[in-house]
Amino acid sequence: MEFEKYESSSADEVKKLFTSVFTDSEGQDEGELIGNLVFEMQETTKPDDIFGFIAKNEKNIIGCVFFTRMEFENKINAFILSPAAIATQHQKQGVGQKLIEFGINYLKKKNVKLLFTYGDPSFYSKIGFKYISENIAKAPLKLTYPEGWLAQSLVSENVEPITGNSTCVSALNNQKYW
Ligand SMILES: CC(C)(COP(=O)(O)OP(=O)(O)OC[C@H]1O[C@@H](n2cnc3c(N)ncnc32)[C@H](O)[C@@H]1OP(=O)(O)O)[C@@H](O)C(=O)NCCC(=O)NCCS
């Protein structure tokens, strides 16, 4: 198993991975939605505002995760992890945790201070994320599942409160993902 930075030459393979993983876990409509999201994210996000990482087995991509920039009035260097997918037959073998940790270490070197995600706390708590109230940091859109609003500081123990609104990249700026 190897972990690498995502390159756009893998765009089609990565789109297929997200589509098939989310089709298996949540049905065909969700599979297509997330496959298209990943494609749009790469097409529309400025290079400084997106990082992707892949897990490779032999020559095949079996996992992928993206981080995109979130902006607050105080200009803190913050990113949100979304989405992540591990090929269905490779799930629950530790690949997701290792891939995300690989990504987080890279982001630390790039001076990122704060990470968010929006998902299942029972998985993301294994890699340092904790539930945060929107009194600590506001989500960019209305949360339909507030228990899934999670964050971790990459520079201190706790997430310090941030005042004001947040914005995400345009690909994620759609209520259907929140
Ligand atoms: C969620 C996902 C990225 C996790 O990656 P993974 O490689 O399967 O996870 P790992 O093997 O590294 O870690 C699994 C651990 O988290 C736990 N866990 C909790 N919730 C989980 C969940 N929804 N999915 C997978 N594992 C989960 C497992 O019990 C396991 O615990 P253990 O290490 O104590 O045994 C992957 O399963 C996946 O792609 N799922 C479908 C798509 C999805 O839900 N993506 C995330 C939302 S964007």
PDB file of C-alpha atoms and ligand atoms in Angstrom:
ATOM      1  CA  MET A   1       0.000   0.000   0.000  1.00  0.00           C
ATOM      2  CA  GLU A   2       1.258   3.450  -0.919  1.00  0.00           C
ATOM      3  CA  PHE A   3      -0.070   6.871  -0.046  1.00  0.00           C
ATOM      4  CA  GLU A   4       0.438   9.752  -2.462  1.00  0.00           C
ATOM      5  CA  LYS A   5      -0.735  13.216  -3.272  1.00  0.00           C
ATOM      6  CA  TYR A   6      -3.596  13.195  -5.770  1.00  0.00           C
ATOM      7  CA  GLU A   7      -2.763  14.361  -9.313  1.00  0.00           C
ATOM      8  CA  SER A   8      -5.345  15.429 -11.895  1.00  0.00           C
ATOM      9  CA  SER A   9      -4.211  12.624 -14.238  1.00  0.00           C
ATOM     10  CA  SER A  10      -6.204  10.338 -11.878  1.00  0.00           C
ATOM     11  CA  ALA A  11      -9.426  12.369 -12.186  1.00  0.00           C
ATOM     12  CA  ASP A  12     -11.431   9.722 -14.064  1.00  0.00           C
ATOM     13  CA  GLU A  13     -10.302   6.818 -11.865  1.00  0.00           C
ATOM     14  CA  VAL A  14     -11.050   8.801  -8.718  1.00  0.00           C
ATOM     15  CA  LYS A  15     -14.499   9.822  -9.938  1.00  0.00           C
ATOM     16  CA  LYS A  16     -15.259   6.126 -10.608  1.00  0.00           C
ATOM     17  CA  LEU A  17     -14.032   5.182  -7.131  1.00  0.00           C
ATOM     18  CA  PHE A  18     -16.314   7.712  -5.374  1.00  0.00           C
ATOM     19  CA  THR A  19     -19.272   6.789  -7.568  1.00  0.00           C
ATOM     20  CA  SER A  20     -18.953   3.069  -6.896  1.00  0.00           C
ATOM     21  CA  VAL A  21     -18.204   3.361  -3.144  1.00  0.00           C
ATOM     22  CA  PHE A  22     -21.169   5.663  -2.472  1.00  0.00           C
ATOM     23  CA  THR A  23     -23.430   3.607  -4.773  1.00  0.00           C
ATOM     24  CA  ASP A  24     -22.575   0.552  -2.662  1.00  0.00           C
ATOM     25  CA  SER A  25     -23.073   2.327   0.652  1.00  0.00           C
ATOM     26  CA  GLU A  26     -25.964   4.695  -0.094  1.00  0.00           C
ATOM     27  CA  GLY A  27     -27.471   3.864  -3.495  1.00  0.00           C
ATOM     28  CA  GLN A  28     -27.016   4.911  -7.094  1.00  0.00           C
ATOM     29  CA  ASP A  29     -28.283   8.501  -6.802  1.00  0.00           C
ATOM     30  CA  GLU A  30     -25.880   9.287  -3.971  1.00  0.00           C
ATOM     31  CA  GLY A  31     -23.071   7.526  -5.879  1.00  0.00           C
ATOM     32  CA  GLU A  32     -23.575   9.767  -8.896  1.00  0.00           C
ATOM     33  CA  LEU A  33     -23.979  12.862  -6.735  1.00  0.00           C
ATOM     34  CA  ILE A  34     -20.662  12.323  -4.930  1.00  0.00           C
ATOM     35  CA  GLY A  35     -18.817  11.233  -8.110  1.00  0.00           C
ATOM     36  CA  ASN A  36     -19.929  14.488  -9.769  1.00  0.00           C
ATOM     37  CA  LEU A  37     -19.085  16.521  -6.661  1.00  0.00           C
ATOM     38  CA  VAL A  38     -15.504  15.257  -6.704  1.00  0.00           C
ATOM     39  CA  PHE A  39     -15.156  16.066 -10.395  1.00  0.00           C
ATOM     40  CA  GLU A  40     -16.598  19.559  -9.993  1.00  0.00           C
ATOM     41  CA  MET A  41     -14.417  20.185  -6.944  1.00  0.00           C
ATOM     42  CA  GLN A  42     -11.268  19.552  -8.968  1.00  0.00           C
ATOM     43  CA  GLU A  43     -12.464  21.604 -11.919  1.00  0.00           C
ATOM     44  CA  THR A  44     -13.596  24.672 -10.010  1.00  0.00           C
ATOM     45  CA  THR A  45     -11.268  24.980  -7.004  1.00  0.00           C
ATOM     46  CA  LYS A  46      -8.101  27.090  -7.139  1.00  0.00           C
ATOM     47  CA  PRO A  47      -4.991  24.871  -6.725  1.00  0.00           C
ATOM     48  CA  ASP A  48      -4.084  26.537  -3.393  1.00  0.00           C
ATOM     49  CA  ASP A  49      -7.508  25.686  -2.012  1.00  0.00           C
ATOM     50  CA  ILE A  50      -7.606  21.926  -2.584  1.00  0.00           C
ATOM     51  CA  PHE A  51      -5.506  18.943  -1.535  1.00  0.00           C
ATOM     52  CA  GLY A  52      -6.249  15.350  -2.465  1.00  0.00           C
ATOM     53  CA  PHE A  53      -4.552  12.134  -1.362  1.00  0.00           C
ATOM     54  CA  ILE A  54      -4.823   8.591  -2.691  1.00  0.00           C
ATOM     55  CA  ALA A  55      -4.115   5.101  -1.403  1.00  0.00           C
ATOM     56  CA  LYS A  56      -2.724   2.715  -4.025  1.00  0.00           C
ATOM     57  CA  ASN A  57      -2.604  -1.046  -4.021  1.00  0.00           C
ATOM     58  CA  GLU A  58      -0.370  -2.343  -6.856  1.00  0.00           C
ATOM     59  CA  LYS A  59      -1.412   0.150  -9.553  1.00  0.00           C
ATOM     60  CA  ASN A  60      -5.029   0.613  -8.488  1.00  0.00           C
ATOM     61  CA  ILE A  61      -6.413   3.527  -6.515  1.00  0.00           C
ATOM     62  CA  ILE A  62      -8.319   2.029  -3.594  1.00  0.00           C
ATOM     63  CA  GLY A  63      -8.900   5.140  -1.514  1.00  0.00           C
ATOM     64  CA  CYS A  64      -9.112   8.891  -1.865  1.00  0.00           C
ATOM     65  CA  VAL A  65      -9.763  11.904   0.337  1.00  0.00           C
ATOM     66  CA  PHE A  66     -10.099  15.611  -0.465  1.00  0.00           C
ATOM     67  CA  PHE A  67      -9.570  18.671   1.700  1.00  0.00           C
ATOM     68  CA  THR A  68     -10.769  22.125   0.509  1.00  0.00           C
ATOM     69  CA  ARG A  69     -10.334  25.569   1.996  1.00  0.00           C
ATOM     70  CA  MET A  70     -12.771  27.133   4.465  1.00  0.00           C
ATOM     71  CA  GLU A  71     -12.608  30.838   5.083  1.00  0.00           C
ATOM     72  CA  PHE A  72     -13.419  32.813   8.223  1.00  0.00           C
ATOM     73  CA  GLU A  73     -13.214  36.538   8.853  1.00  0.00           C
ATOM     74  CA  ASN A  74     -10.140  36.002  11.060  1.00  0.00           C
ATOM     75  CA  LYS A  75      -8.271  34.389   8.080  1.00  0.00           C
ATOM     76  CA  ILE A  76      -7.294  31.254   9.987  1.00  0.00           C
ATOM     77  CA  ASN A  77      -5.750  28.642   7.666  1.00  0.00           C
ATOM     78  CA  ALA A  78      -8.580  26.087   7.715  1.00  0.00           C
ATOM     79  CA  PHE A  79      -9.693  23.185   5.518  1.00  0.00           C
ATOM     80  CA  ILE A  80     -12.610  20.781   5.445  1.00  0.00           C
ATOM     81  CA  LEU A  81     -12.196  17.056   4.785  1.00  0.00           C
ATOM     82  CA  SER A  82     -14.887  15.982   2.332  1.00  0.00           C
ATOM     83  CA  PRO A  83     -15.454  13.572   0.790  1.00  0.00           C
ATOM     84  CA  ALA A  84     -13.488  10.383   1.556  1.00  0.00           C
ATOM     85  CA  ALA A  85     -13.927   6.933   0.052  1.00  0.00           C
ATOM     86  CA  ILE A  86     -12.237   3.577   0.464  1.00  0.00           C
ATOM     87  CA  ALA A  87     -13.053   0.868  -2.118  1.00  0.00           C
ATOM     88  CA  THR A  88     -15.813  -1.284  -0.691  1.00  0.00           C
ATOM     89  CA  GLN A  89     -13.791  -4.509  -0.541  1.00  0.00           C
ATOM     90  CA  HIS A  90     -10.934  -2.702   1.263  1.00  0.00           C
ATOM     91  CA  GLN A  91     -13.000  -1.014   3.966  1.00  0.00           C
ATOM     92  CA  LYS A  92     -12.535  -1.662   7.698  1.00  0.00           C
ATOM     93  CA  GLN A  93      -8.888  -2.680   7.266  1.00  0.00           C
ATOM     94  CA  GLY A  94      -7.371   0.559   8.510  1.00  0.00           C
ATOM     95  CA  VAL A  95      -6.820   2.152   5.085  1.00  0.00           C
ATOM     96  CA  GLY A  96      -9.128   5.123   5.677  1.00  0.00           C
ATOM     97  CA  GLN A  97      -7.474   6.080   8.956  1.00  0.00           C
ATOM     98  CA  LYS A  98      -3.958   5.755   7.509  1.00  0.00           C
ATOM     99  CA  LEU A  99      -4.813   7.709   4.352  1.00  0.00           C
ATOM    100  CA  ILE A 100      -6.411  10.560   6.290  1.00  0.00           C
ATOM    101  CA  GLU A 101      -3.469  10.664   8.734  1.00  0.00           C
ATOM    102  CA  PHE A 102      -1.119  10.861   5.750  1.00  0.00           C
ATOM    103  CA  GLY A 103      -3.156  13.819   4.446  1.00  0.00           C
ATOM    104  CA  ILE A 104      -3.246  15.539   7.826  1.00  0.00           C
ATOM    105  CA  ASN A 105       0.547  15.296   8.194  1.00  0.00           C
ATOM    106  CA  TYR A 106       0.942  16.890   4.779  1.00  0.00           C
ATOM    107  CA  LEU A 107      -1.451  19.716   5.701  1.00  0.00           C
ATOM    108  CA  LYS A 108       0.445  20.354   8.936  1.00  0.00           C
ATOM    109  CA  LYS A 109       3.586  20.948   6.875  1.00  0.00           C
ATOM    110  CA  LYS A 110       1.597  23.415   4.774  1.00  0.00           C
ATOM    111  CA  ASN A 111       0.810  25.367   7.926  1.00  0.00           C
ATOM    112  CA  VAL A 112      -2.877  24.455   8.085  1.00  0.00           C
ATOM    113  CA  LYS A 113      -4.143  25.191  11.610  1.00  0.00           C
ATOM    114  CA  LEU A 114      -7.682  23.873  11.703  1.00  0.00           C
ATOM    115  CA  LEU A 115      -9.603  21.028  10.090  1.00  0.00           C
ATOM    116  CA  PHE A 116     -13.313  20.414   9.825  1.00  0.00           C
ATOM    117  CA  THR A 117     -15.358  17.524   8.573  1.00  0.00           C
ATOM    118  CA  TYR A 118     -19.026  16.644   8.417  1.00  0.00           C
ATOM    119  CA  GLY A 119     -19.734  12.967   8.874  1.00  0.00           C
ATOM    120  CA  ASP A 120     -19.992   9.950  11.146  1.00  0.00           C
ATOM    121  CA  PRO A 121     -18.405  10.802  14.538  1.00  0.00           C
ATOM    122  CA  SER A 122     -17.783   7.122  15.301  1.00  0.00           C
ATOM    123  CA  PHE A 123     -15.309   6.944  12.406  1.00  0.00           C
ATOM    124  CA  TYR A 124     -13.841  10.457  12.463  1.00  0.00           C
ATOM    125  CA  SER A 125     -13.261  10.415  16.236  1.00  0.00           C
ATOM    126  CA  LYS A 126     -10.613   7.747  15.546  1.00  0.00           C
ATOM    127  CA  ILE A 127      -8.514  10.322  13.708  1.00  0.00           C
ATOM    128  CA  GLY A 128      -8.715  13.247  16.077  1.00  0.00           C
ATOM    129  CA  PHE A 129     -12.018  14.913  15.172  1.00  0.00           C
ATOM    130  CA  LYS A 130     -14.443  15.964  17.885  1.00  0.00           C
ATOM    131  CA  TYR A 131     -17.960  17.292  17.776  1.00  0.00           C
ATOM    132  CA  ILE A 132     -18.076  21.084  17.861  1.00  0.00           C
ATOM    133  CA  SER A 133     -21.056  23.296  18.435  1.00  0.00           C
ATOM    134  CA  GLU A 134     -21.714  26.046  15.930  1.00  0.00           C
ATOM    135  CA  ASN A 135     -21.110  28.462  18.811  1.00  0.00           C
ATOM    136  CA  ILE A 136     -17.439  27.505  18.416  1.00  0.00           C
ATOM    137  CA  ALA A 137     -17.332  27.689  14.605  1.00  0.00           C
ATOM    138  CA  LYS A 138     -20.211  28.233  12.246  1.00  0.00           C
ATOM    139  CA  ALA A 139     -20.768  25.849   9.337  1.00  0.00           C
ATOM    140  CA  PRO A 140     -21.017  27.486   5.906  1.00  0.00           C
ATOM    141  CA  LEU A 141     -24.530  26.136   5.272  1.00  0.00           C
ATOM    142  CA  LYS A 142     -27.403  24.913   7.391  1.00  0.00           C
ATOM    143  CA  LEU A 143     -26.570  21.540   8.997  1.00  0.00           C
ATOM    144  CA  THR A 144     -29.258  18.890   8.620  1.00  0.00           C
ATOM    145  CA  TYR A 145     -27.185  16.588  10.883  1.00  0.00           C
ATOM    146  CA  PRO A 146     -25.549  18.889  13.491  1.00  0.00           C
ATOM    147  CA  GLU A 147     -24.055  15.936  15.420  1.00  0.00           C
ATOM    148  CA  GLY A 148     -21.801  15.375  12.389  1.00  0.00           C
ATOM    149  CA  TRP A 149     -20.140  18.827  12.584  1.00  0.00           C
ATOM    150  CA  LEU A 150     -16.599  17.927  13.675  1.00  0.00           C
ATOM    151  CA  ALA A 151     -13.243  19.663  13.943  1.00  0.00           C
ATOM    152  CA  GLN A 152      -9.678  19.346  15.196  1.00  0.00           C
ATOM    153  CA  SER A 153      -6.952  21.873  15.783  1.00  0.00           C
ATOM    154  CA  LEU A 154      -3.595  20.963  14.223  1.00  0.00           C
ATOM    155  CA  VAL A 155      -1.732  23.279  16.606  1.00  0.00           C
ATOM    156  CA  SER A 156      -3.380  22.914  19.999  1.00  0.00           C
ATOM    157  CA  GLU A 157      -5.467  20.590  22.122  1.00  0.00           C
ATOM    158  CA  ASN A 158      -8.791  22.341  21.622  1.00  0.00           C
ATOM    159  CA  VAL A 159     -10.529  24.313  18.913  1.00  0.00           C
ATOM    160  CA  GLU A 160     -10.625  27.969  19.962  1.00  0.00           C
ATOM    161  CA  PRO A 161     -13.940  29.752  19.256  1.00  0.00           C
ATOM    162  CA  ILE A 162     -14.079  31.675  15.974  1.00  0.00           C
ATOM    163  CA  THR A 163     -16.510  34.525  15.516  1.00  0.00           C
ATOM    164  CA  GLY A 164     -18.387  35.263  12.305  1.00  0.00           C
ATOM    165  CA  ASN A 165     -19.556  33.296   9.314  1.00  0.00           C
ATOM    166  CA  SER A 166     -17.597  30.772   7.276  1.00  0.00           C
ATOM    167  CA  THR A 167     -17.508  30.017   3.573  1.00  0.00           C
ATOM    168  CA  CYS A 168     -16.529  26.873   1.693  1.00  0.00           C
ATOM    169  CA  VAL A 169     -15.418  26.351  -1.912  1.00  0.00           C
ATOM    170  CA  SER A 170     -18.109  26.734  -4.561  1.00  0.00           C
ATOM    171  CA  ALA A 171     -18.418  22.995  -5.307  1.00  0.00           C
ATOM    172  CA  LEU A 172     -19.475  22.349  -1.686  1.00  0.00           C
ATOM    173  CA  ASN A 173     -21.606  25.471  -1.497  1.00  0.00           C
ATOM    174  CA  ASN A 174     -24.867  23.641  -2.074  1.00  0.00           C
ATOM    175  CA  GLN A 175     -27.425  22.706   0.557  1.00  0.00           C
ATOM    176  CA  LYS A 176     -27.762  19.164  -0.849  1.00  0.00           C
ATOM    177  CA  TYR A 177     -24.394  18.228   0.677  1.00  0.00           C
ATOM    178  CA  TRP A 178     -25.184  19.588   4.138  1.00  0.00           C
TER     179      TRP A 178
HETATM  180  C1  LIG B   1     -15.870   5.722   6.055  1.00  0.00           C
HETATM  181  C2  LIG B   1     -14.618   5.167   5.367  1.00  0.00           C
HETATM  182  C3  LIG B   1     -13.888   6.294   4.620  1.00  0.00           C
HETATM  183  C4  LIG B   1     -13.695   4.603   6.466  1.00  0.00           C
HETATM  184  O1  LIG B   1     -12.534   4.007   5.887  1.00  0.00           O
HETATM  185  P1  LIG B   1     -12.115   2.511   6.308  1.00  0.00           P
HETATM  186  O2  LIG B   1     -10.832   2.194   5.651  1.00  0.00           O
HETATM  187  O3  LIG B   1     -13.262   1.596   6.044  1.00  0.00           O
HETATM  188  O4  LIG B   1     -11.954   2.688   7.896  1.00  0.00           O
HETATM  189  P2  LIG B   1     -10.774   2.108   8.821  1.00  0.00           P
HETATM  190  O5  LIG B   1     -10.653   0.651   8.561  1.00  0.00           O
HETATM  191  O6  LIG B   1      -9.551   2.936   8.714  1.00  0.00           O
HETATM  192  O7  LIG B   1     -11.395   2.395  10.262  1.00  0.00           O
HETATM  193  C5  LIG B   1     -12.556   1.767  10.616  1.00  0.00           C
HETATM  194  C6  LIG B   1     -12.805   1.976  12.085  1.00  0.00           C
HETATM  195  O8  LIG B   1     -13.798   2.963  12.243  1.00  0.00           O
HETATM  196  C7  LIG B   1     -14.988   2.337  12.757  1.00  0.00           C
HETATM  197  N1  LIG B   1     -16.137   2.924  12.068  1.00  0.00           N
HETATM  198  C8  LIG B   1     -17.090   3.623  12.657  1.00  0.00           C
HETATM  199  N2  LIG B   1     -17.962   4.071  11.770  1.00  0.00           N
HETATM  200  C9  LIG B   1     -17.570   3.630  10.565  1.00  0.00           C
HETATM  201  C10 LIG B   1     -18.104   3.778   9.259  1.00  0.00           C
HETATM  202  N3  LIG B   1     -19.238   4.478   9.022  1.00  0.00           N
HETATM  203  N4  LIG B   1     -17.440   3.194   8.255  1.00  0.00           N
HETATM  204  C11 LIG B   1     -16.300   2.497   8.476  1.00  0.00           C
HETATM  205  N5  LIG B   1     -15.761   2.332   9.714  1.00  0.00           N
HETATM  206  C12 LIG B   1     -16.398   2.899  10.744  1.00  0.00           C
HETATM  207  C13 LIG B   1     -14.804   0.862  12.513  1.00  0.00           C
HETATM  208  O9  LIG B   1     -15.537   0.131  13.466  1.00  0.00           O
HETATM  209  C14 LIG B   1     -13.317   0.689  12.695  1.00  0.00           C
HETATM  210  O10 LIG B   1     -12.953   0.692  14.051  1.00  0.00           O
HETATM  211  P3  LIG B   1     -11.680  -0.145  14.599  1.00  0.00           P
HETATM  212  O11 LIG B   1     -10.471   0.445  13.929  1.00  0.00           O
HETATM  213  O12 LIG B   1     -11.719   0.075  16.076  1.00  0.00           O
HETATM  214  O13 LIG B   1     -11.921  -1.547  14.181  1.00  0.00           O
HETATM  215  C15 LIG B   1     -14.961   4.012   4.389  1.00  0.00           C
HETATM  216  O14 LIG B   1     -15.525   2.937   5.105  1.00  0.00           O
HETATM  217  C16 LIG B   1     -15.910   4.422   3.269  1.00  0.00           C
HETATM  218  O15 LIG B   1     -15.462   4.844   2.199  1.00  0.00           O
HETATM  219  N6  LIG B   1     -17.240   4.254   3.487  1.00  0.00           N
HETATM  220  C17 LIG B   1     -18.263   4.569   2.494  1.00  0.00           C
HETATM  221  C18 LIG B   1     -18.295   6.030   2.102  1.00  0.00           C
HETATM  222  C19 LIG B   1     -18.354   6.984   3.288  1.00  0.00           C
HETATM  223  O16 LIG B   1     -19.183   6.802   4.193  1.00  0.00           O
HETATM  224  N7  LIG B   1     -17.452   7.989   3.301  1.00  0.00           N
HETATM  225  C20 LIG B   1     -17.303   8.916   4.408  1.00  0.00           C
HETATM  226  C21 LIG B   1     -18.205  10.075   4.329  1.00  0.00           C
HETATM  227  S1  LIG B   1     -17.550  11.359   3.309  1.00  0.00           S
END
